[in-house]
mmCIF file of C-alpha atoms in Angstrom:
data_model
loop_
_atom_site.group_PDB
_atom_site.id
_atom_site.type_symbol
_atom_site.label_atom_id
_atom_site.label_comp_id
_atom_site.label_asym_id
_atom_site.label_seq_id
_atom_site.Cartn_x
_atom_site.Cartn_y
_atom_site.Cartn_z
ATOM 1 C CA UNK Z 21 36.705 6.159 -18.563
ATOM 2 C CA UNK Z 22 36.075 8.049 -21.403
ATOM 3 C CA UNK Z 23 32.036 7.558 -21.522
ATOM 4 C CA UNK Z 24 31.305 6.610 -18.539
ATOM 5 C CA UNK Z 25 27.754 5.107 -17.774
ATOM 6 C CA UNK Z 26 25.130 7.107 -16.193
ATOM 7 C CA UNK Z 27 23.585 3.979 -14.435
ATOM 8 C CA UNK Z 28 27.510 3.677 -13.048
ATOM 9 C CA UNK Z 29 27.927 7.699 -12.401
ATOM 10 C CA UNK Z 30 24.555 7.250 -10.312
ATOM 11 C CA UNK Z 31 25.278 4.833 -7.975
ATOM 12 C CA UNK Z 32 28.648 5.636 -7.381
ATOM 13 C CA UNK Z 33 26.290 9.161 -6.076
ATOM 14 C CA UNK Z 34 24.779 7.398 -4.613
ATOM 15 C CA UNK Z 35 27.349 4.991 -2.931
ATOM 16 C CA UNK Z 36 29.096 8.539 -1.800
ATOM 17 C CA UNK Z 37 26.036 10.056 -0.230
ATOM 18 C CA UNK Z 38 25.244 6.962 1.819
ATOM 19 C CA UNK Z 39 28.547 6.533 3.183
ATOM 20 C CA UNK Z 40 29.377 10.187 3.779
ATOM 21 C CA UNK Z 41 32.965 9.739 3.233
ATOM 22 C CA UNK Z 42 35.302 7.454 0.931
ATOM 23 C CA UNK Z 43 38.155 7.701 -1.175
ATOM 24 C CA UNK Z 44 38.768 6.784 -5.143
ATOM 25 C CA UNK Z 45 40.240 3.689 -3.948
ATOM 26 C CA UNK Z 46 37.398 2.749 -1.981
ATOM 27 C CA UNK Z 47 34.630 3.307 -5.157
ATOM 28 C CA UNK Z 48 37.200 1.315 -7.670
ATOM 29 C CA UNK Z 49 37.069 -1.729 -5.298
ATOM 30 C CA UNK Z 50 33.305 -1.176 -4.360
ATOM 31 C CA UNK Z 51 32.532 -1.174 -8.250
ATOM 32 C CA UNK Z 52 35.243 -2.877 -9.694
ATOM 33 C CA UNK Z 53 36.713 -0.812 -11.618
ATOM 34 C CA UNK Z 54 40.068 1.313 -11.916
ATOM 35 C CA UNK Z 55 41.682 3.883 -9.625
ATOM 36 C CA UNK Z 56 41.877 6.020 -12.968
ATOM 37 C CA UNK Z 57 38.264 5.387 -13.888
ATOM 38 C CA UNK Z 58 36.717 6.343 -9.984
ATOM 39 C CA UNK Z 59 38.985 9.740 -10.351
ATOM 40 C CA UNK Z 60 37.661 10.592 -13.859
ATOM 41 C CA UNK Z 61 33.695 9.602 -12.780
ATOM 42 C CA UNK Z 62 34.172 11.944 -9.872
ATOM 43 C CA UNK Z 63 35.235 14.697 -11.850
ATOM 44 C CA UNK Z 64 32.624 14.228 -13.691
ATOM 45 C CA UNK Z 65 30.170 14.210 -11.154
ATOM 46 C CA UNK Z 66 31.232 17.122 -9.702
ATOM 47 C CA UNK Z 67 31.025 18.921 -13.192
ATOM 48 C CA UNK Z 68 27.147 17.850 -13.565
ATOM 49 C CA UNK Z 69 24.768 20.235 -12.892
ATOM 50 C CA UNK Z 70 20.577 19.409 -13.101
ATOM 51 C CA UNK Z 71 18.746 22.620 -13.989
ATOM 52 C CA UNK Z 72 15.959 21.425 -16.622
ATOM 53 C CA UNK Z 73 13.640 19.416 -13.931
ATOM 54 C CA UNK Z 74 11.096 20.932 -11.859
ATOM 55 C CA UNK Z 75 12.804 19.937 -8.901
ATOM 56 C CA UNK Z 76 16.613 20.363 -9.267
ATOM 57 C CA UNK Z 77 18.840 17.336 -7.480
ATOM 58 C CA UNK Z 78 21.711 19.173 -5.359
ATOM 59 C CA UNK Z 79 24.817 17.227 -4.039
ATOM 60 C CA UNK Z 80 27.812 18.727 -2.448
ATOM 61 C CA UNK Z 81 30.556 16.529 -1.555
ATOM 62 C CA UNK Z 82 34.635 17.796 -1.278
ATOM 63 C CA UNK Z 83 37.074 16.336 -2.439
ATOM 64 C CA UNK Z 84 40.805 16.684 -0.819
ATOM 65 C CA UNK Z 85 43.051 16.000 -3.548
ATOM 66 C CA UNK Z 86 46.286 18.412 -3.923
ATOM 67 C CA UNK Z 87 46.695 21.114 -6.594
ATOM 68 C CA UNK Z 88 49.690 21.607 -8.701
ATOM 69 C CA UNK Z 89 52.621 24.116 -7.842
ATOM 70 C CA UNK Z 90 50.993 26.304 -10.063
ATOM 71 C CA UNK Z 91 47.208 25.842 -8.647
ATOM 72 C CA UNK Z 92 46.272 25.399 -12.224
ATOM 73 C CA UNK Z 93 45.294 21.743 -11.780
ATOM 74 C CA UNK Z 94 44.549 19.241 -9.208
ATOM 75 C CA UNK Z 95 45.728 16.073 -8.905
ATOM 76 C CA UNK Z 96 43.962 12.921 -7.242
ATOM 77 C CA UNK Z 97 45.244 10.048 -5.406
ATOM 78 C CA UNK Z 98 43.408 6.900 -4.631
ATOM 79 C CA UNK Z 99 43.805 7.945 -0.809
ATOM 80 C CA UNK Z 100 42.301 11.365 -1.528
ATOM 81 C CA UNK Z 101 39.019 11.718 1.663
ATOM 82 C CA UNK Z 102 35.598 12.507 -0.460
ATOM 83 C CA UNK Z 103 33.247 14.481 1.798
ATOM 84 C CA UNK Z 104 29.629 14.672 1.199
ATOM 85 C CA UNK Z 105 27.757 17.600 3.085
ATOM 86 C CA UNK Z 106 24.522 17.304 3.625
ATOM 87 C CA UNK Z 107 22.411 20.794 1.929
ATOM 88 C CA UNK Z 108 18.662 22.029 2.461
ATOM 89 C CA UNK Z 109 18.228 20.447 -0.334
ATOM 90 C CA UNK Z 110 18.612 16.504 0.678
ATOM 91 C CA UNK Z 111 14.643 15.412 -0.019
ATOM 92 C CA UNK Z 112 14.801 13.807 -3.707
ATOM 93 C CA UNK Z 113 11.540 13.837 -5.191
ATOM 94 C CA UNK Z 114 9.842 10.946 -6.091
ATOM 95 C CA UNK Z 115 7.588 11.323 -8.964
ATOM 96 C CA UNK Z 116 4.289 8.995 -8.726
ATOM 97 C CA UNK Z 117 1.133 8.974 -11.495
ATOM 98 C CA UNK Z 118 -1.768 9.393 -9.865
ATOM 99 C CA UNK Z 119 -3.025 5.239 -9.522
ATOM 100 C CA UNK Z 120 0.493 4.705 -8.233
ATOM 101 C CA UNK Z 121 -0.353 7.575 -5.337
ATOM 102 C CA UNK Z 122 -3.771 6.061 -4.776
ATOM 103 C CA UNK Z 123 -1.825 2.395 -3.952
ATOM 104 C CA UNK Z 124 0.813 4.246 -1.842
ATOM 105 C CA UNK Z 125 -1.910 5.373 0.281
ATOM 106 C CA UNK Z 126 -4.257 2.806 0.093
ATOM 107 C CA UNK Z 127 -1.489 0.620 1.518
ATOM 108 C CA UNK Z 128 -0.163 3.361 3.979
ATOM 109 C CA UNK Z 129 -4.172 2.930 5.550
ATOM 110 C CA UNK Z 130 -3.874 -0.994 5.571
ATOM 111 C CA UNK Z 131 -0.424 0.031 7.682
ATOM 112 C CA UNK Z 132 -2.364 2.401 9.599
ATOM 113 C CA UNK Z 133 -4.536 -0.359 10.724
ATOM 114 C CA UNK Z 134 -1.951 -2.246 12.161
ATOM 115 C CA UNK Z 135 -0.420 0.569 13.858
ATOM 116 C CA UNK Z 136 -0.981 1.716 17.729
ATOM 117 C CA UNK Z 137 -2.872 5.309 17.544
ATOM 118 C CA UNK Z 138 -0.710 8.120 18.117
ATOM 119 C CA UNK Z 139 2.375 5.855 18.102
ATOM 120 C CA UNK Z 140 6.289 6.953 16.228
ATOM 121 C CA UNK Z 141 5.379 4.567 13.284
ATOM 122 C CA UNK Z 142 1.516 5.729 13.093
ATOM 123 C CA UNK Z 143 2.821 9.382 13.165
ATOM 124 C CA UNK Z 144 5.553 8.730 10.512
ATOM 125 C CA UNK Z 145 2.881 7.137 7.992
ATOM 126 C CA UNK Z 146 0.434 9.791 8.660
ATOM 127 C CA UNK Z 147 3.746 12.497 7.362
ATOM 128 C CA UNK Z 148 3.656 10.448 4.175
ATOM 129 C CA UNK Z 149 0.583 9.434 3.469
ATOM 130 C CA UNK Z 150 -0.203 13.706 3.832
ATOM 131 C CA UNK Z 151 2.771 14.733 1.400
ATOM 132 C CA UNK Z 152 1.434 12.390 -1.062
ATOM 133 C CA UNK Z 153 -2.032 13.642 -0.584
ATOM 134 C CA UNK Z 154 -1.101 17.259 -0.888
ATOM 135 C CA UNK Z 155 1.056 16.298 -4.046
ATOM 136 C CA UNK Z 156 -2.108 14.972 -5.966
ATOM 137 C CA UNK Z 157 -4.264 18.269 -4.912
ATOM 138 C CA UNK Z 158 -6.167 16.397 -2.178
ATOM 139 C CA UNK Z 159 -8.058 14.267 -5.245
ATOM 140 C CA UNK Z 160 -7.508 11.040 -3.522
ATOM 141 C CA UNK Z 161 -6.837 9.960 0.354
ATOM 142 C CA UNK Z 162 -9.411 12.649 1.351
ATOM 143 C CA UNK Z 163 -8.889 10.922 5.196
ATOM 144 C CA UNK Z 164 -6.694 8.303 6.664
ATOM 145 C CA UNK Z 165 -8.639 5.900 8.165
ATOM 146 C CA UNK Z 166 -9.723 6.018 12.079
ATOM 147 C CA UNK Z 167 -9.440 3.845 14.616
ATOM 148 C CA UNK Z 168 -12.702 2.322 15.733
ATOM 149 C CA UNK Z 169 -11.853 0.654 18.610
ATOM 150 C CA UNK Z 170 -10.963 -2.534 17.016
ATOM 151 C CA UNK Z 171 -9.263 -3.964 19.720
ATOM 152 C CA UNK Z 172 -12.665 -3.359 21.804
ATOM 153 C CA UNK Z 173 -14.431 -4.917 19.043
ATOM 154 C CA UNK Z 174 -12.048 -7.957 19.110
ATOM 155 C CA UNK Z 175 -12.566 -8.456 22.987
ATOM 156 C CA UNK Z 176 -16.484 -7.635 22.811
ATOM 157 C CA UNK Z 177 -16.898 -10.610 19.815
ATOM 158 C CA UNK Z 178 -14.303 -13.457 22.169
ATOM 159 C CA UNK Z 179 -16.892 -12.552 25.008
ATOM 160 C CA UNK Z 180 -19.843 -13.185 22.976
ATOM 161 C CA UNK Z 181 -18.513 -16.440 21.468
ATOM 162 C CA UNK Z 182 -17.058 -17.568 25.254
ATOM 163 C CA UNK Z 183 -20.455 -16.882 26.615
ATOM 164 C CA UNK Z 184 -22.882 -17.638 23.946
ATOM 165 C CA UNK Z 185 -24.253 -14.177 23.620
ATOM 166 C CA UNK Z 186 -25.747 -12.386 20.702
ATOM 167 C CA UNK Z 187 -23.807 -9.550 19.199
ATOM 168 C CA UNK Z 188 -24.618 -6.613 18.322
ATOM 169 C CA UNK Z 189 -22.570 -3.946 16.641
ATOM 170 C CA UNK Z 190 -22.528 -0.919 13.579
ATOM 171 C CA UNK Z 191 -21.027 -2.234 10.421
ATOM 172 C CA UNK Z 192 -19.696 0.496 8.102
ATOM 173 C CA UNK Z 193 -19.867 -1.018 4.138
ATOM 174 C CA UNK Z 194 -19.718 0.753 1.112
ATOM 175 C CA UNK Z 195 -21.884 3.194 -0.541
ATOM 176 C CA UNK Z 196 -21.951 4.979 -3.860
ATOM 177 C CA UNK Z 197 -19.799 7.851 -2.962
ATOM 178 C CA UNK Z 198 -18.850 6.641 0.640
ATOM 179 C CA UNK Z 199 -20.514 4.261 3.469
ATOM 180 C CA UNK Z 200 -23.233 3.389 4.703
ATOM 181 C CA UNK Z 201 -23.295 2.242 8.565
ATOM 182 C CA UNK Z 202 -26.210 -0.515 9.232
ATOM 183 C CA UNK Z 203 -26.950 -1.469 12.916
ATOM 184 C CA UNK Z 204 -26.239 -5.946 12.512
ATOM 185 C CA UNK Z 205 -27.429 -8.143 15.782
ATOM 186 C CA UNK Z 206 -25.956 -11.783 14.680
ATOM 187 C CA UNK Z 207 -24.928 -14.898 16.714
ATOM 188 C CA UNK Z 208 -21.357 -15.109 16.696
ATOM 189 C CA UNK Z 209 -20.077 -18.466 14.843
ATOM 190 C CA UNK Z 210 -16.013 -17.563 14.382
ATOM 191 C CA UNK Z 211 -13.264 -15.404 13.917
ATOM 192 C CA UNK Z 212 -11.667 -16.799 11.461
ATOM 193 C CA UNK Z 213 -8.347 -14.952 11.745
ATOM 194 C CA UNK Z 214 -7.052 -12.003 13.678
ATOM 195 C CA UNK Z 215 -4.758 -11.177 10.811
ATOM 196 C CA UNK Z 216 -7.601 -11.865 8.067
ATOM 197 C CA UNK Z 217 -9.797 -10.002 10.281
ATOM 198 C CA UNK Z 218 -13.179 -11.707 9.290
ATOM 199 C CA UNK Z 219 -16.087 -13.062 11.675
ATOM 200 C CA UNK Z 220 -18.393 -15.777 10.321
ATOM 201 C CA UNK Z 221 -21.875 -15.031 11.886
ATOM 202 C CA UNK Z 222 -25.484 -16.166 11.515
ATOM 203 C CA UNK Z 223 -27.911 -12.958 10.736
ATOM 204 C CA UNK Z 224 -31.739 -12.924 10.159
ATOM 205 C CA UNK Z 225 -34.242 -15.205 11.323
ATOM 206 C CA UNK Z 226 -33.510 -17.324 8.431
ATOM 207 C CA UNK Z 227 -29.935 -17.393 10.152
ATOM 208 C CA UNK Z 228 -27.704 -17.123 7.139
ATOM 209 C CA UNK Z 229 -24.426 -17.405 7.614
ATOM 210 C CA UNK Z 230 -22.291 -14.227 6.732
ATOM 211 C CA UNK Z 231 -18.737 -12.880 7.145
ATOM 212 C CA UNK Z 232 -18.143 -9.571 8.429
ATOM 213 C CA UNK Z 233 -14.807 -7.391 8.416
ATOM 214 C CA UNK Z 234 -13.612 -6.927 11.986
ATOM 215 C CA UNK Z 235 -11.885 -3.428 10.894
ATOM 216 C CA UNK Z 236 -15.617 -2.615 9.487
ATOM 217 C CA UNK Z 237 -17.349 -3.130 12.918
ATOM 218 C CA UNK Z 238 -17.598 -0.389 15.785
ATOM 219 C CA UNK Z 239 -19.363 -0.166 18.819
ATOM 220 C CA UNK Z 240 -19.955 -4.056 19.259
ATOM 221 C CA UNK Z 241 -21.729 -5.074 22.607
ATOM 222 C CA UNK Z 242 -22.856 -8.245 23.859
ATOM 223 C CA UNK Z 243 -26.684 -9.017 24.255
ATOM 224 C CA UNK Z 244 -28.529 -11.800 25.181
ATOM 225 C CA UNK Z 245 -27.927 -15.728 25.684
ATOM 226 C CA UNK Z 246 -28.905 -17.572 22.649
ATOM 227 C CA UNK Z 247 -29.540 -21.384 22.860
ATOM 228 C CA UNK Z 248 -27.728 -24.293 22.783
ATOM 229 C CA UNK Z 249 -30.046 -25.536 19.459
ATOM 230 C CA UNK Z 250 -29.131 -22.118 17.720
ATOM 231 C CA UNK Z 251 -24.877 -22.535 19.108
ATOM 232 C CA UNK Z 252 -25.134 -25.958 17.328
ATOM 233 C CA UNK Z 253 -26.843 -24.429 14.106
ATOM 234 C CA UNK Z 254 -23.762 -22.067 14.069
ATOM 235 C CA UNK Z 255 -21.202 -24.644 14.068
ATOM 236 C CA UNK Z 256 -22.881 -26.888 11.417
ATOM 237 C CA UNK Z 257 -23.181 -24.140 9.399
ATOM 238 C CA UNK Z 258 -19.557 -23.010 9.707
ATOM 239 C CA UNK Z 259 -18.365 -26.463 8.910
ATOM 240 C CA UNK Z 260 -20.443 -26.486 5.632
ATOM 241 C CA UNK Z 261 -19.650 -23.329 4.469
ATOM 242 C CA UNK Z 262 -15.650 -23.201 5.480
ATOM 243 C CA UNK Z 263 -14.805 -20.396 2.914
ATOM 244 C CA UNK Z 264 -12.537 -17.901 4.099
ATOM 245 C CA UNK Z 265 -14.097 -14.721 2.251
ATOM 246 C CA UNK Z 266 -17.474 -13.078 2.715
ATOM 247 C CA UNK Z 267 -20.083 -14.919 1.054
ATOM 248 C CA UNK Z 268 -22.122 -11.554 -0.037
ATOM 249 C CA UNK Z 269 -21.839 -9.918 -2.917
ATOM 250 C CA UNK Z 270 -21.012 -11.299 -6.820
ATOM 251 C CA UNK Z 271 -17.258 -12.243 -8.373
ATOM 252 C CA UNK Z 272 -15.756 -10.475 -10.285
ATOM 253 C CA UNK Z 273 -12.728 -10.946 -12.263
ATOM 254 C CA UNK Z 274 -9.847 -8.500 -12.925
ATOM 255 C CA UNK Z 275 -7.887 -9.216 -16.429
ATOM 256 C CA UNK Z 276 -4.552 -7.763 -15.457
ATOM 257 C CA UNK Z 277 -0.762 -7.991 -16.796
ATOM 258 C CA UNK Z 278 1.159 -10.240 -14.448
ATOM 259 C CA UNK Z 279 2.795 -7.386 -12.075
ATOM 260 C CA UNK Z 280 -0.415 -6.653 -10.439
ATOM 261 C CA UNK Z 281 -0.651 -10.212 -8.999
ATOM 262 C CA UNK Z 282 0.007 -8.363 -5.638
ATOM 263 C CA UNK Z 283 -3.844 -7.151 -5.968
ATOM 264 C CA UNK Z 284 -4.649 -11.223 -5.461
ATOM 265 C CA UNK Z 285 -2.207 -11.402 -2.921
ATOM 266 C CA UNK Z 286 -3.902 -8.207 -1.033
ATOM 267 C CA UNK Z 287 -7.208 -9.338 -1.626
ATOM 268 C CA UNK Z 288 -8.720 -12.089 1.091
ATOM 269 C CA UNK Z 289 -10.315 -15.242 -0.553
ATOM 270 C CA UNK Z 290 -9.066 -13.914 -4.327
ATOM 271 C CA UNK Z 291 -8.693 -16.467 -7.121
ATOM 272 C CA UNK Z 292 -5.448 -16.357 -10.232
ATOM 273 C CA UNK Z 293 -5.892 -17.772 -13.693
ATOM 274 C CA UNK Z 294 -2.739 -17.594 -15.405
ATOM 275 C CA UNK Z 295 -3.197 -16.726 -19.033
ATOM 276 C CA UNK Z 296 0.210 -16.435 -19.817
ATOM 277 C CA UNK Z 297 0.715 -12.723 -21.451
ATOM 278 C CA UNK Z 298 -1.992 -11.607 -18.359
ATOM 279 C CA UNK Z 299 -3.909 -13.144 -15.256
ATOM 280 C CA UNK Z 300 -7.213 -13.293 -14.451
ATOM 281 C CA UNK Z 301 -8.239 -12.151 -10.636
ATOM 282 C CA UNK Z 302 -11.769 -13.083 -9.605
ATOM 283 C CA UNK Z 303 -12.983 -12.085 -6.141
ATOM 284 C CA UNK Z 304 -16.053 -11.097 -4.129
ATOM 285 C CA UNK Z 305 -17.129 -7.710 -4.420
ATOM 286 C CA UNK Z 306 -19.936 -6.275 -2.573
ATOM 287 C CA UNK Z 307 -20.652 -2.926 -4.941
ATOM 288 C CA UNK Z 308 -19.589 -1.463 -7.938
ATOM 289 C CA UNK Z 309 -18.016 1.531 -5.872
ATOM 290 C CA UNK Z 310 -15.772 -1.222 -4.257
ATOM 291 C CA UNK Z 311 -14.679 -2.269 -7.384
ATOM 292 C CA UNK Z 312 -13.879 0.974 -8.997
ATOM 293 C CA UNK Z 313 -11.734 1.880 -6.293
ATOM 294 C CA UNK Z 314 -10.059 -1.233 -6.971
ATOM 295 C CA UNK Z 315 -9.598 -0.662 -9.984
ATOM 296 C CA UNK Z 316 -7.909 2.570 -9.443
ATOM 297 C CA UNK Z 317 -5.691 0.408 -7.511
ATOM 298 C CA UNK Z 318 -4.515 -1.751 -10.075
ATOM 299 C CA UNK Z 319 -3.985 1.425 -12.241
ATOM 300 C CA UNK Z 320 -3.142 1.404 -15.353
ATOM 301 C CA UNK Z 321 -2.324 -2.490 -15.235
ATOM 302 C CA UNK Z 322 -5.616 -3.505 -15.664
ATOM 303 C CA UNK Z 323 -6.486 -4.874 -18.716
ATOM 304 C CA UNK Z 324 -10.342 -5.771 -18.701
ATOM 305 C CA UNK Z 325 -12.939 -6.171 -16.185
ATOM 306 C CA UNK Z 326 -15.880 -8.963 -16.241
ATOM 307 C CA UNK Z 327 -18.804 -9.202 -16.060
ATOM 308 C CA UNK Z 328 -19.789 -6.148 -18.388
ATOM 309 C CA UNK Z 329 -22.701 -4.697 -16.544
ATOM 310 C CA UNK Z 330 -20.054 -4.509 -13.668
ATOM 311 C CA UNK Z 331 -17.596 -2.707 -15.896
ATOM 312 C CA UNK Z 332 -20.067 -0.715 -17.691
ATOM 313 C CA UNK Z 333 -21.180 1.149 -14.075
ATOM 314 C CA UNK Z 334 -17.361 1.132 -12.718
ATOM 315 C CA UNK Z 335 -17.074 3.128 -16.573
ATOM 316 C CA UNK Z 336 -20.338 4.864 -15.994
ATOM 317 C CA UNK Z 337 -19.153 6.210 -11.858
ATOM 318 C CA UNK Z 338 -15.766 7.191 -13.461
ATOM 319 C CA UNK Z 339 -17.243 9.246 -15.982
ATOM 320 C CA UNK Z 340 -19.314 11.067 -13.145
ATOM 321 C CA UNK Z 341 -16.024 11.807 -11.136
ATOM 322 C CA UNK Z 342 -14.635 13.382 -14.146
ATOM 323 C CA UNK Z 343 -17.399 15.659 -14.866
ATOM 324 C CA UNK Z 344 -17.278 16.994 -11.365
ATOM 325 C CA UNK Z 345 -13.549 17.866 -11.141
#
């Protein structure tokens, strides 16, 4: 293997880390290739040194091949035992831009929110989610998100709807430059899914239907009996208005390149018009602030955003972000 490949040469470092111990023979019929070529890409791998990146890659592995009567050379068999040791120095770095670290830990948080408080997987999120923090300067992910009793929430809303009882609760939405908590008293109509996390309620003596986040709401209690007329206005209204996304706020639509379909996917009630060289990803959004910070998100895959008043204040909010750091 005169040349050999560098995508090759990788994984076969790869292949040798992650197994801990192998032999030529082993690698040749892993990557289908020759005795003769393994030997000659492991001599070159232990030749290769990494000194021109800010964080040098170490790798120590032996190799127990027998030297010549002479000990001027060493000569390899395809039974020879490859050793990798571990060093102080086994946490590769993984480079991110800075929208790619805001969607790492924008969807560490959504983890977060599925995770029991204080448990091995909540802990081990929290580790990343702060080393990618720290890596950026603390200029995104200034907090992880905190538990507000959700699962009191979710058993304070089933015991309003079994008992036809008002409820009241805080709901925390968004504000310019972070959120604003309003005290809502509604009459319960649905939760529309655990795992969507959305309840469909009837606010306001006009008794408009809305739909609120469940992982928005905190200290929910149950209030008074409300009447059978207003328990049947709830469930005609529910059945007229079955959409399964909050009804506040104005679409909006994304123009992205295809990859950041996942943003539709993430996004409750989101719409895709396929454009062929891009997509077009309209949703509800409730502020401008919400959707700048989705569009930090999407990062640097987002073409266009519509309509322009919308994308002339997420410009104009941007601009003021920059002039403070």
């Amino acid at each position: 293997m005169r040349k050999p490949d560098v995508v090759l040469l990788t994984a076969i470092t790869t292949f040798i880390a992650n197994r801990g111990e192998t032999t030529p023979g082993e690698i040749a019929e892993v990557f289908d290739i020759k005795v003769d070529e393994a030997i000659e890409a492991i001599k070159i791998i232990n030749l290769t040194e990494v000194t021109d990146r800010a964080g040098r890659y170490f790798l120590d592995f032996h190799v127990d091949a027998k030297e010549t009567e002479d000990g001027t050379d060493v000569i390899y068999s395809a039974d020879d035992r490859i050793t990798y040791f571990p060093t102080d120095y086994d946490d590769p770095r993984v480079y991110l831009t800075l929208g790619e670290s805001a969607v790492s830990i924008e969807m560490i948080d959504q983890l977060l929110k599925l995770s029991a408080q204080g448990s091995e997987s909540a802990q081990s999120l929290l580790s990343v989610r702060e080393k990618i923090r720290q890596a950026v300067g603390g200029s995104i992910g200034a907090e992880p998100p905190t538990p507000r009793g959700s699962d009191q929430v979710l058993e304070t809303v089933w015991t309003s709807l079994r008992h036809s009882r008002m409820l009241a609760f805080d709901y925390h939405g968004p504000a310019e430059f972070g959120e604003r908590v309003t005290q809502r008293s509604v009459i319960p109509c649905a939760v529309v899914s655990e795992a969507e996390g959305y309840l469909a309620a009837l606010q306001g003596k006009s008794h408009d239907l809305r739909w609120f986040r469940l992982d928005r709401m905190s200290n929910a209690t149950v209030g008074e009996e409300f009447t059978q007329t207003d328990a049947n206005r709830a469930r005609r209204k529910l059945r007229n208005h079955p959409e399964l996304h909050p009804t506040e706020g104005d679409d909006v639509v994304f123009r992205v390149e295809p990859q950041a379909i996942w943003f539709a996917e993430s996004t409750p009630g989101a719409t895709v018009t396929d454009n062929g060289d891009s997509i077009d990803i309209t949703f509800r959004a409730v502020s401008p602030t919400w959707v700048r910070n989705s569009a930090i998100k999407v990062g640097t895959d987002l073409i266009d955003i519509f309509p322009a008043e919308v994308k002339d204040e997420v410009v104009k909010q941007a601009r003021r972000i920059m002039e403070v750091q």
